[in-house]
């Protein structure tokens, strides 16, 4: 705290990202990164871009990338917004599409950045409790609201909401923007982008940090009605005209164009997840059904915080949240097979 801080800064409660440890020997299963590298085509495209053109600003609209995303999903590029990670895209959405008198709704257990954005932009919100099996029940969102947002699959639970339920929610809330945050959808969900032409109030966000293994590049996107996209462009052009650098534009576009590599690595992560779920269950864990690149698990006889500390002593890091309803759970990222094995070996000594 300093006397130079504005009252606004004094009152902020910032998001705390998962630890990025300096020790490279750790088995890092705490921030849902992809154990497989990015597409070789993405790397090659970025290497080719590493030249004298870096003296020039990038395309402020990232058209090359927007077109690659539009082609991938069969939409128009006017329906696509791109930004510096989906966190930035989400920030613009909160700023531009949720600032209304009524509360924003999101689940009680969800991505913990949402309340932080509400604090940053002064947006009132109410949380809606997940059901007893940690699932979103769309009927519970039938109350006055200034917008709705949830990840699908949800984070940190991994539970998936079917598209048919999302469509019911959109129809019940025609005057609110409904944002489906699909950070993890490629690991077992179906994208709601197929619904954007029918629902002008739907905005879908995605990231290249997880299924496309480019967390270090910082690229995220939103797809929706051109008028929703225009609101985001207005915010972006009032904040930072060039959120994506030259490397990010070509690397992300090439990642979208390399469908075969993407599909193969997603399949590998899904297969590892199914194997890991079986092994955790054999150790006595209850594991929520996951459609993501992580699992959310609790052990009836072991304290989760103690387990996380015990794992850490053995060089394995997972994520533990202190929120009351989920404090007995661990969120475990699906790693490469040898990382998952190291986790199971370490847990076997603790359970
Ligand atoms: C649900 C959810 N949304 C969005 C993000 C942000 O992703 P990024 O900013 O890396 O694109 C994350 C990251 O963990 C997430 O879990």
mmCIF file of C-alpha atoms and ligand atoms in Angstrom:
data_model
loop_
_atom_site.group_PDB
_atom_site.id
_atom_site.type_symbol
_atom_site.label_atom_id
_atom_site.label_comp_id
_atom_site.label_asym_id
_atom_site.label_seq_id
_atom_site.Cartn_x
_atom_site.Cartn_y
_atom_site.Cartn_z
ATOM 1 C CA UNK A 1 0.000 0.000 0.000
ATOM 2 C CA UNK A 2 1.346 3.440 -0.909
ATOM 3 C CA UNK A 3 0.051 6.959 -0.507
ATOM 4 C CA UNK A 4 0.249 7.222 -4.295
ATOM 5 C CA UNK A 5 -2.376 4.507 -4.833
ATOM 6 C CA UNK A 6 -5.817 5.650 -5.928
ATOM 7 C CA UNK A 7 -8.775 4.490 -3.794
ATOM 8 C CA UNK A 8 -9.734 2.330 -6.799
ATOM 9 C CA UNK A 9 -6.438 0.403 -6.716
ATOM 10 C CA UNK A 10 -6.583 0.036 -2.911
ATOM 11 C CA UNK A 11 -9.908 -1.756 -3.208
ATOM 12 C CA UNK A 12 -9.003 -4.180 -6.006
ATOM 13 C CA UNK A 13 -8.855 -7.904 -5.185
ATOM 14 C CA UNK A 14 -6.650 -9.318 -7.988
ATOM 15 C CA UNK A 15 -6.787 -12.845 -9.391
ATOM 16 C CA UNK A 16 -4.004 -15.180 -8.217
ATOM 17 C CA UNK A 17 -2.810 -17.399 -11.083
ATOM 18 C CA UNK A 18 -1.535 -20.931 -10.474
ATOM 19 C CA UNK A 19 2.114 -21.108 -9.545
ATOM 20 C CA UNK A 20 4.724 -21.104 -12.348
ATOM 21 C CA UNK A 21 7.683 -22.618 -10.456
ATOM 22 C CA UNK A 22 11.265 -21.934 -11.483
ATOM 23 C CA UNK A 23 12.380 -25.515 -10.849
ATOM 24 C CA UNK A 24 12.087 -27.427 -14.122
ATOM 25 C CA UNK A 25 12.251 -30.884 -12.496
ATOM 26 C CA UNK A 26 8.769 -30.561 -10.976
ATOM 27 C CA UNK A 27 5.846 -32.542 -12.334
ATOM 28 C CA UNK A 28 3.648 -29.572 -13.081
ATOM 29 C CA UNK A 29 -0.024 -30.496 -13.076
ATOM 30 C CA UNK A 30 -1.435 -27.247 -11.674
ATOM 31 C CA UNK A 31 -2.365 -24.865 -14.517
ATOM 32 C CA UNK A 32 -3.972 -27.045 -17.200
ATOM 33 C CA UNK A 33 -1.238 -26.617 -19.765
ATOM 34 C CA UNK A 34 -0.921 -29.175 -22.548
ATOM 35 C CA UNK A 35 1.861 -31.775 -22.123
ATOM 36 C CA UNK A 36 2.376 -31.941 -25.890
ATOM 37 C CA UNK A 37 4.079 -29.085 -27.726
ATOM 38 C CA UNK A 38 2.343 -26.735 -30.137
ATOM 39 C CA UNK A 39 1.769 -27.786 -33.762
ATOM 40 C CA UNK A 40 5.106 -27.946 -35.668
ATOM 41 C CA UNK A 41 3.379 -25.855 -38.352
ATOM 42 C CA UNK A 42 2.698 -23.135 -35.780
ATOM 43 C CA UNK A 43 6.354 -23.140 -34.696
ATOM 44 C CA UNK A 44 7.539 -22.988 -38.323
ATOM 45 C CA UNK A 45 5.171 -20.091 -39.091
ATOM 46 C CA UNK A 46 6.492 -18.143 -36.093
ATOM 47 C CA UNK A 47 10.118 -18.849 -37.014
ATOM 48 C CA UNK A 48 9.455 -17.564 -40.545
ATOM 49 C CA UNK A 49 7.987 -14.381 -39.068
ATOM 50 C CA UNK A 50 11.117 -13.716 -37.028
ATOM 51 C CA UNK A 51 12.643 -11.205 -39.433
ATOM 52 C CA UNK A 52 13.007 -7.546 -40.308
ATOM 53 C CA UNK A 53 9.215 -7.099 -40.516
ATOM 54 C CA UNK A 54 9.226 -6.914 -36.709
ATOM 55 C CA UNK A 55 10.070 -3.216 -37.059
ATOM 56 C CA UNK A 56 6.498 -2.754 -38.339
ATOM 57 C CA UNK A 57 3.364 -2.870 -36.204
ATOM 58 C CA UNK A 58 1.234 -5.973 -36.675
ATOM 59 C CA UNK A 59 -2.213 -5.899 -38.331
ATOM 60 C CA UNK A 60 -4.335 -4.297 -35.577
ATOM 61 C CA UNK A 61 -7.275 -6.505 -36.571
ATOM 62 C CA UNK A 62 -5.367 -9.785 -36.842
ATOM 63 C CA UNK A 63 -7.314 -10.521 -40.054
ATOM 64 C CA UNK A 64 -5.143 -13.499 -41.016
ATOM 65 C CA UNK A 65 -6.032 -15.192 -37.739
ATOM 66 C CA UNK A 66 -9.699 -14.167 -37.776
ATOM 67 C CA UNK A 67 -10.038 -15.700 -41.241
ATOM 68 C CA UNK A 68 -8.362 -18.954 -40.134
ATOM 69 C CA UNK A 69 -10.799 -19.188 -37.193
ATOM 70 C CA UNK A 70 -13.776 -18.262 -39.403
ATOM 71 C CA UNK A 71 -12.795 -20.961 -41.917
ATOM 72 C CA UNK A 72 -12.338 -23.523 -39.138
ATOM 73 C CA UNK A 73 -15.803 -22.906 -37.679
ATOM 74 C CA UNK A 74 -17.664 -21.996 -40.903
ATOM 75 C CA UNK A 75 -18.549 -18.445 -39.762
ATOM 76 C CA UNK A 76 -17.784 -14.964 -41.127
ATOM 77 C CA UNK A 77 -14.664 -13.138 -39.938
ATOM 78 C CA UNK A 78 -16.984 -10.302 -38.809
ATOM 79 C CA UNK A 79 -18.244 -12.776 -36.175
ATOM 80 C CA UNK A 80 -14.749 -13.302 -34.718
ATOM 81 C CA UNK A 81 -12.808 -11.263 -32.144
ATOM 82 C CA UNK A 82 -9.208 -12.045 -31.142
ATOM 83 C CA UNK A 83 -7.238 -10.890 -28.126
ATOM 84 C CA UNK A 84 -4.220 -11.381 -25.902
ATOM 85 C CA UNK A 85 -5.370 -14.592 -24.227
ATOM 86 C CA UNK A 86 -9.016 -15.313 -23.494
ATOM 87 C CA UNK A 87 -8.558 -13.508 -20.165
ATOM 88 C CA UNK A 88 -8.216 -10.261 -22.113
ATOM 89 C CA UNK A 89 -11.173 -11.168 -24.347
ATOM 90 C CA UNK A 90 -13.216 -11.867 -21.194
ATOM 91 C CA UNK A 91 -12.142 -8.555 -19.666
ATOM 92 C CA UNK A 92 -13.479 -6.687 -22.719
ATOM 93 C CA UNK A 93 -16.715 -8.683 -22.548
ATOM 94 C CA UNK A 94 -17.233 -7.759 -18.882
ATOM 95 C CA UNK A 95 -16.458 -4.138 -19.678
ATOM 96 C CA UNK A 96 -18.503 -3.842 -22.841
ATOM 97 C CA UNK A 97 -21.421 -6.228 -22.558
ATOM 98 C CA UNK A 98 -22.187 -6.753 -18.850
ATOM 99 C CA UNK A 99 -22.255 -3.235 -17.442
ATOM 100 C CA UNK A 100 -25.952 -2.973 -16.660
ATOM 101 C CA UNK A 101 -28.015 -2.265 -13.568
ATOM 102 C CA UNK A 102 -28.922 -5.904 -12.964
ATOM 103 C CA UNK A 103 -26.558 -8.545 -11.568
ATOM 104 C CA UNK A 104 -24.408 -10.771 -13.716
ATOM 105 C CA UNK A 105 -25.028 -14.466 -12.944
ATOM 106 C CA UNK A 106 -22.407 -17.218 -12.776
ATOM 107 C CA UNK A 107 -22.032 -20.508 -10.875
ATOM 108 C CA UNK A 108 -20.912 -20.529 -7.214
ATOM 109 C CA UNK A 109 -18.056 -22.838 -8.188
ATOM 110 C CA UNK A 110 -16.418 -21.567 -11.371
ATOM 111 C CA UNK A 111 -13.462 -19.724 -12.911
ATOM 112 C CA UNK A 112 -12.293 -17.437 -10.137
ATOM 113 C CA UNK A 113 -11.402 -14.610 -12.518
ATOM 114 C CA UNK A 114 -15.098 -13.733 -13.026
ATOM 115 C CA UNK A 115 -15.627 -11.999 -9.657
ATOM 116 C CA UNK A 116 -12.282 -10.227 -10.138
ATOM 117 C CA UNK A 117 -13.486 -8.655 -13.401
ATOM 118 C CA UNK A 118 -16.710 -7.674 -11.652
ATOM 119 C CA UNK A 119 -14.600 -5.847 -9.050
ATOM 120 C CA UNK A 120 -12.456 -4.197 -11.732
ATOM 121 C CA UNK A 121 -15.406 -2.928 -13.760
ATOM 122 C CA UNK A 122 -17.925 -2.347 -10.963
ATOM 123 C CA UNK A 123 -20.387 -4.995 -12.134
ATOM 124 C CA UNK A 124 -22.893 -6.348 -9.585
ATOM 125 C CA UNK A 125 -23.096 -10.152 -9.583
ATOM 126 C CA UNK A 126 -24.910 -13.075 -7.969
ATOM 127 C CA UNK A 127 -23.672 -16.625 -7.886
ATOM 128 C CA UNK A 128 -25.985 -19.544 -8.659
ATOM 129 C CA UNK A 129 -25.275 -22.770 -6.747
ATOM 130 C CA UNK A 130 -24.299 -25.853 -8.738
ATOM 131 C CA UNK A 131 -26.516 -28.839 -7.906
ATOM 132 C CA UNK A 132 -25.431 -31.522 -5.416
ATOM 133 C CA UNK A 133 -23.462 -33.299 -8.173
ATOM 134 C CA UNK A 134 -21.663 -30.050 -9.085
ATOM 135 C CA UNK A 135 -23.614 -29.561 -12.315
ATOM 136 C CA UNK A 136 -25.059 -26.332 -13.748
ATOM 137 C CA UNK A 137 -28.877 -26.411 -13.764
ATOM 138 C CA UNK A 138 -30.101 -23.851 -16.307
ATOM 139 C CA UNK A 139 -33.523 -23.562 -14.648
ATOM 140 C CA UNK A 140 -31.782 -21.916 -11.667
ATOM 141 C CA UNK A 141 -30.796 -18.979 -13.901
ATOM 142 C CA UNK A 142 -34.441 -17.901 -14.371
ATOM 143 C CA UNK A 143 -34.078 -14.624 -12.480
ATOM 144 C CA UNK A 144 -33.482 -10.990 -13.477
ATOM 145 C CA UNK A 145 -29.930 -10.568 -14.738
ATOM 146 C CA UNK A 146 -27.636 -8.279 -16.700
ATOM 147 C CA UNK A 147 -25.842 -11.231 -18.315
ATOM 148 C CA UNK A 148 -24.820 -14.845 -17.697
ATOM 149 C CA UNK A 149 -21.380 -16.445 -17.952
ATOM 150 C CA UNK A 150 -20.054 -19.932 -17.287
ATOM 151 C CA UNK A 151 -17.274 -22.147 -18.603
ATOM 152 C CA UNK A 152 -18.315 -25.246 -20.534
ATOM 153 C CA UNK A 153 -16.995 -27.633 -19.398
ATOM 154 C CA UNK A 154 -17.027 -25.801 -16.091
ATOM 155 C CA UNK A 155 -13.788 -25.038 -14.274
ATOM 156 C CA UNK A 156 -12.552 -26.374 -11.926
ATOM 157 C CA UNK A 157 -15.129 -29.198 -11.938
ATOM 158 C CA UNK A 158 -14.715 -30.357 -15.567
ATOM 159 C CA UNK A 159 -18.479 -31.039 -15.812
ATOM 160 C CA UNK A 160 -20.144 -30.497 -19.177
ATOM 161 C CA UNK A 161 -23.485 -28.865 -19.948
ATOM 162 C CA UNK A 162 -25.150 -30.265 -23.117
ATOM 163 C CA UNK A 163 -25.859 -27.869 -26.011
ATOM 164 C CA UNK A 164 -29.570 -28.500 -25.672
ATOM 165 C CA UNK A 165 -29.493 -26.990 -22.133
ATOM 166 C CA UNK A 166 -27.470 -23.999 -23.395
ATOM 167 C CA UNK A 167 -30.088 -23.403 -26.066
ATOM 168 C CA UNK A 168 -32.848 -23.421 -23.414
ATOM 169 C CA UNK A 169 -30.880 -20.853 -21.408
ATOM 170 C CA UNK A 170 -30.459 -18.624 -24.493
ATOM 171 C CA UNK A 171 -34.168 -18.784 -25.262
ATOM 172 C CA UNK A 172 -35.125 -17.983 -21.657
ATOM 173 C CA UNK A 173 -32.813 -14.918 -21.613
ATOM 174 C CA UNK A 174 -33.279 -13.149 -24.973
ATOM 175 C CA UNK A 175 -32.430 -9.738 -23.459
ATOM 176 C CA UNK A 176 -29.130 -10.795 -21.827
ATOM 177 C CA UNK A 177 -25.778 -11.676 -23.309
ATOM 178 C CA UNK A 178 -24.957 -15.288 -22.458
ATOM 179 C CA UNK A 179 -21.226 -16.059 -22.586
ATOM 180 C CA UNK A 180 -20.030 -19.652 -22.876
ATOM 181 C CA UNK A 181 -16.341 -19.811 -21.953
ATOM 182 C CA UNK A 182 -15.061 -22.822 -23.882
ATOM 183 C CA UNK A 183 -11.476 -22.832 -22.626
ATOM 184 C CA UNK A 184 -11.622 -26.650 -22.344
ATOM 185 C CA UNK A 185 -14.318 -27.642 -24.849
ATOM 186 C CA UNK A 186 -11.984 -29.506 -27.220
ATOM 187 C CA UNK A 187 -11.314 -32.235 -24.645
ATOM 188 C CA UNK A 188 -14.801 -33.717 -24.756
ATOM 189 C CA UNK A 189 -17.462 -31.063 -25.334
ATOM 190 C CA UNK A 190 -19.322 -29.789 -28.342
ATOM 191 C CA UNK A 191 -18.841 -26.123 -29.214
ATOM 192 C CA UNK A 192 -21.784 -23.713 -28.939
ATOM 193 C CA UNK A 193 -20.366 -21.785 -31.925
ATOM 194 C CA UNK A 194 -22.844 -23.819 -34.006
ATOM 195 C CA UNK A 195 -25.619 -21.848 -32.239
ATOM 196 C CA UNK A 196 -24.374 -18.289 -32.862
ATOM 197 C CA UNK A 197 -26.291 -17.797 -36.123
ATOM 198 C CA UNK A 198 -29.565 -18.642 -34.354
ATOM 199 C CA UNK A 199 -28.967 -16.650 -31.133
ATOM 200 C CA UNK A 200 -27.871 -13.006 -31.327
ATOM 201 C CA UNK A 201 -27.347 -12.984 -27.522
ATOM 202 C CA UNK A 202 -24.716 -15.789 -27.540
ATOM 203 C CA UNK A 203 -20.989 -15.127 -27.315
ATOM 204 C CA UNK A 204 -18.558 -18.057 -27.198
ATOM 205 C CA UNK A 205 -14.962 -17.598 -26.015
ATOM 206 C CA UNK A 206 -12.054 -19.957 -26.558
ATOM 207 C CA UNK A 207 -8.333 -20.019 -25.893
ATOM 208 C CA UNK A 208 -5.298 -21.432 -27.674
ATOM 209 C CA UNK A 209 -3.654 -22.013 -24.274
ATOM 210 C CA UNK A 210 -5.053 -25.499 -23.673
ATOM 211 C CA UNK A 211 -6.019 -27.714 -26.631
ATOM 212 C CA UNK A 212 -3.641 -25.884 -28.988
ATOM 213 C CA UNK A 213 -0.788 -25.870 -26.492
ATOM 214 C CA UNK A 214 0.068 -22.167 -26.898
ATOM 215 C CA UNK A 215 -0.345 -20.815 -23.352
ATOM 216 C CA UNK A 216 2.946 -18.939 -23.752
ATOM 217 C CA UNK A 217 1.762 -17.103 -26.885
ATOM 218 C CA UNK A 218 -1.358 -15.558 -25.285
ATOM 219 C CA UNK A 219 -4.150 -15.852 -27.837
ATOM 220 C CA UNK A 220 -7.876 -16.041 -27.177
ATOM 221 C CA UNK A 221 -10.996 -15.458 -29.243
ATOM 222 C CA UNK A 222 -14.711 -14.838 -29.174
ATOM 223 C CA UNK A 223 -17.339 -15.779 -31.750
ATOM 224 C CA UNK A 224 -20.813 -14.251 -31.881
ATOM 225 C CA UNK A 225 -23.134 -11.826 -33.634
ATOM 226 C CA UNK A 226 -21.237 -9.021 -35.464
ATOM 227 C CA UNK A 227 -22.863 -6.427 -33.198
ATOM 228 C CA UNK A 228 -21.455 -8.122 -30.082
ATOM 229 C CA UNK A 229 -18.065 -8.337 -31.798
ATOM 230 C CA UNK A 230 -18.257 -4.630 -32.650
ATOM 231 C CA UNK A 231 -18.660 -3.790 -28.942
ATOM 232 C CA UNK A 232 -15.451 -5.717 -28.202
ATOM 233 C CA UNK A 233 -13.606 -3.988 -31.065
ATOM 234 C CA UNK A 234 -14.676 -0.615 -29.680
ATOM 235 C CA UNK A 235 -13.239 -1.490 -26.258
ATOM 236 C CA UNK A 236 -10.075 -2.957 -27.749
ATOM 237 C CA UNK A 237 -9.490 0.128 -29.886
ATOM 238 C CA UNK A 238 -9.919 2.320 -26.818
ATOM 239 C CA UNK A 239 -7.370 0.289 -24.833
ATOM 240 C CA UNK A 240 -4.658 -1.365 -26.994
ATOM 241 C CA UNK A 241 -4.961 -1.429 -30.783
ATOM 242 C CA UNK A 242 -2.354 -4.178 -31.180
ATOM 243 C CA UNK A 243 -3.109 -6.919 -28.639
ATOM 244 C CA UNK A 244 -1.636 -9.639 -30.857
ATOM 245 C CA UNK A 245 1.925 -9.385 -32.111
ATOM 246 C CA UNK A 246 3.132 -10.636 -35.493
ATOM 247 C CA UNK A 247 4.259 -13.984 -34.045
ATOM 248 C CA UNK A 248 0.953 -14.582 -32.331
ATOM 249 C CA UNK A 249 -1.111 -13.851 -35.448
ATOM 250 C CA UNK A 250 0.762 -16.251 -37.730
ATOM 251 C CA UNK A 251 1.397 -18.924 -35.068
ATOM 252 C CA UNK A 252 -2.219 -19.053 -33.946
ATOM 253 C CA UNK A 253 -3.507 -19.098 -37.542
ATOM 254 C CA UNK A 254 -1.181 -22.014 -38.391
ATOM 255 C CA UNK A 255 -2.340 -23.862 -35.259
ATOM 256 C CA UNK A 256 -5.946 -23.620 -36.468
ATOM 257 C CA UNK A 257 -4.915 -24.799 -39.930
ATOM 258 C CA UNK A 258 -3.147 -27.908 -38.556
ATOM 259 C CA UNK A 259 -6.303 -29.840 -37.760
ATOM 260 C CA UNK A 260 -4.610 -33.270 -37.817
ATOM 261 C CA UNK A 261 -2.043 -32.428 -35.116
ATOM 262 C CA UNK A 262 -4.701 -30.777 -32.958
ATOM 263 C CA UNK A 263 -7.045 -33.758 -33.168
ATOM 264 C CA UNK A 264 -4.288 -36.266 -32.460
ATOM 265 C CA UNK A 265 -2.997 -34.465 -29.338
ATOM 266 C CA UNK A 266 -6.530 -33.954 -28.000
ATOM 267 C CA UNK A 267 -7.162 -37.693 -28.423
ATOM 268 C CA UNK A 268 -3.970 -38.471 -26.486
ATOM 269 C CA UNK A 269 -4.969 -36.174 -23.598
ATOM 270 C CA UNK A 270 -8.465 -37.694 -23.472
ATOM 271 C CA UNK A 271 -7.061 -41.248 -23.428
ATOM 272 C CA UNK A 272 -4.668 -40.299 -20.600
ATOM 273 C CA UNK A 273 -7.541 -38.709 -18.683
ATOM 274 C CA UNK A 274 -9.608 -41.878 -18.840
ATOM 275 C CA UNK A 275 -6.651 -43.923 -17.622
ATOM 276 C CA UNK A 276 -5.880 -41.475 -14.813
ATOM 277 C CA UNK A 277 -9.511 -41.461 -13.654
ATOM 278 C CA UNK A 278 -9.381 -45.271 -13.324
ATOM 279 C CA UNK A 279 -6.151 -45.137 -11.313
ATOM 280 C CA UNK A 280 -7.434 -42.391 -9.004
ATOM 281 C CA UNK A 281 -10.593 -44.389 -8.395
ATOM 282 C CA UNK A 282 -8.491 -47.442 -7.521
ATOM 283 C CA UNK A 283 -6.778 -45.298 -4.857
ATOM 284 C CA UNK A 284 -10.215 -44.498 -3.420
ATOM 285 C CA UNK A 285 -10.796 -41.047 -4.996
ATOM 286 C CA UNK A 286 -14.182 -39.815 -6.082
ATOM 287 C CA UNK A 287 -13.628 -38.152 -9.482
ATOM 288 C CA UNK A 288 -16.209 -35.839 -11.055
ATOM 289 C CA UNK A 289 -16.999 -36.689 -14.704
ATOM 290 C CA UNK A 290 -14.566 -34.556 -16.719
ATOM 291 C CA UNK A 291 -14.755 -33.297 -20.300
ATOM 292 C CA UNK A 292 -11.630 -31.168 -19.779
ATOM 293 C CA UNK A 293 -7.831 -31.633 -19.648
ATOM 294 C CA UNK A 294 -8.005 -31.894 -15.865
ATOM 295 C CA UNK A 295 -9.904 -33.888 -13.264
ATOM 296 C CA UNK A 296 -11.450 -32.726 -10.016
ATOM 297 C CA UNK A 297 -11.132 -35.369 -7.335
ATOM 298 C CA UNK A 298 -11.551 -35.878 -3.587
ATOM 299 C CA UNK A 299 -10.552 -38.668 -1.243
ATOM 300 C CA UNK A 300 -13.062 -39.544 1.486
ATOM 301 C CA UNK A 301 -10.316 -40.259 4.037
ATOM 302 C CA UNK A 302 -7.647 -37.676 3.234
ATOM 303 C CA UNK A 303 -7.561 -33.899 3.595
ATOM 304 C CA UNK A 304 -7.015 -32.314 0.169
ATOM 305 C CA UNK A 305 -4.721 -29.537 1.373
ATOM 306 C CA UNK A 306 -2.550 -32.113 3.137
ATOM 307 C CA UNK A 307 -2.450 -34.249 0.007
ATOM 308 C CA UNK A 308 -1.405 -31.241 -2.111
ATOM 309 C CA UNK A 309 1.379 -30.474 0.365
ATOM 310 C CA UNK A 310 2.473 -34.135 0.432
ATOM 311 C CA UNK A 311 2.572 -34.223 -3.364
ATOM 312 C CA UNK A 312 4.602 -31.048 -3.467
ATOM 313 C CA UNK A 313 7.217 -32.567 -1.164
ATOM 314 C CA UNK A 314 7.589 -35.275 -3.788
ATOM 315 C CA UNK A 315 7.910 -32.746 -6.631
ATOM 316 C CA UNK A 316 4.350 -32.971 -7.980
ATOM 317 C CA UNK A 317 2.213 -29.817 -8.017
ATOM 318 C CA UNK A 318 -1.559 -29.794 -8.385
ATOM 319 C CA UNK A 319 -4.103 -27.051 -7.654
ATOM 320 C CA UNK A 320 -6.008 -26.760 -4.381
ATOM 321 C CA UNK A 321 -8.710 -24.114 -3.822
ATOM 322 C CA UNK A 322 -9.615 -22.865 -0.359
ATOM 323 C CA UNK A 323 -13.252 -22.055 -1.266
ATOM 324 C CA UNK A 324 -15.407 -23.866 1.330
ATOM 325 C CA UNK A 325 -17.519 -25.981 -1.012
ATOM 326 C CA UNK A 326 -14.522 -27.427 -2.853
ATOM 327 C CA UNK A 327 -11.764 -27.394 -0.241
ATOM 328 C CA UNK A 328 -11.624 -31.184 -0.150
ATOM 329 C CA UNK A 329 -10.953 -31.421 -3.888
ATOM 330 C CA UNK A 330 -7.749 -31.386 -5.900
ATOM 331 C CA UNK A 331 -7.692 -30.171 -9.497
ATOM 332 C CA UNK A 332 -5.200 -32.254 -11.403
ATOM 333 C CA UNK A 333 -4.087 -31.389 -14.950
ATOM 334 C CA UNK A 334 -3.719 -34.320 -17.347
ATOM 335 C CA UNK A 335 -0.016 -34.592 -18.082
ATOM 336 C CA UNK A 336 2.092 -36.825 -20.285
ATOM 337 C CA UNK A 337 1.808 -40.541 -19.342
ATOM 338 C CA UNK A 338 5.026 -40.470 -17.262
ATOM 339 C CA UNK A 339 3.837 -37.374 -15.355
ATOM 340 C CA UNK A 340 0.491 -39.011 -14.603
ATOM 341 C CA UNK A 341 2.364 -42.091 -13.390
ATOM 342 C CA UNK A 342 4.553 -39.940 -11.114
ATOM 343 C CA UNK A 343 1.390 -38.445 -9.642
ATOM 344 C CA UNK A 344 -0.172 -41.850 -9.014
ATOM 345 C CA UNK A 345 3.050 -43.210 -7.459
ATOM 346 C CA UNK A 346 3.249 -40.197 -5.142
ATOM 347 C CA UNK A 347 -0.425 -40.448 -4.172
ATOM 348 C CA UNK A 348 -0.130 -44.178 -3.510
ATOM 349 C CA UNK A 349 2.256 -43.325 -0.686
ATOM 350 C CA UNK A 350 -0.146 -40.759 0.752
ATOM 351 C CA UNK A 351 -3.526 -42.556 0.572
HETATM 352 C C1 LIG B 1 -12.322 -21.221 -17.641
HETATM 353 C C2 LIG B 1 -11.162 -20.450 -18.143
HETATM 354 N N1 LIG B 1 -11.366 -19.419 -18.946
HETATM 355 C C3 LIG B 1 -10.347 -18.686 -19.433
HETATM 356 C C4 LIG B 1 -9.044 -18.967 -19.094
HETATM 357 C C5 LIG B 1 -7.942 -18.067 -19.601
HETATM 358 O O1 LIG B 1 -7.183 -18.613 -20.585
HETATM 359 P P1 LIG B 1 -6.098 -17.765 -21.385
HETATM 360 O O2 LIG B 1 -6.090 -16.366 -20.853
HETATM 361 O O3 LIG B 1 -4.816 -18.478 -21.213
HETATM 362 O O4 LIG B 1 -6.571 -17.777 -22.827
HETATM 363 C C6 LIG B 1 -8.773 -20.039 -18.256
HETATM 364 C C7 LIG B 1 -7.369 -20.343 -17.888
HETATM 365 O O5 LIG B 1 -7.040 -21.167 -17.124
HETATM 366 C C8 LIG B 1 -9.851 -20.802 -17.773
HETATM 367 O O6 LIG B 1 -9.643 -21.819 -16.919
#
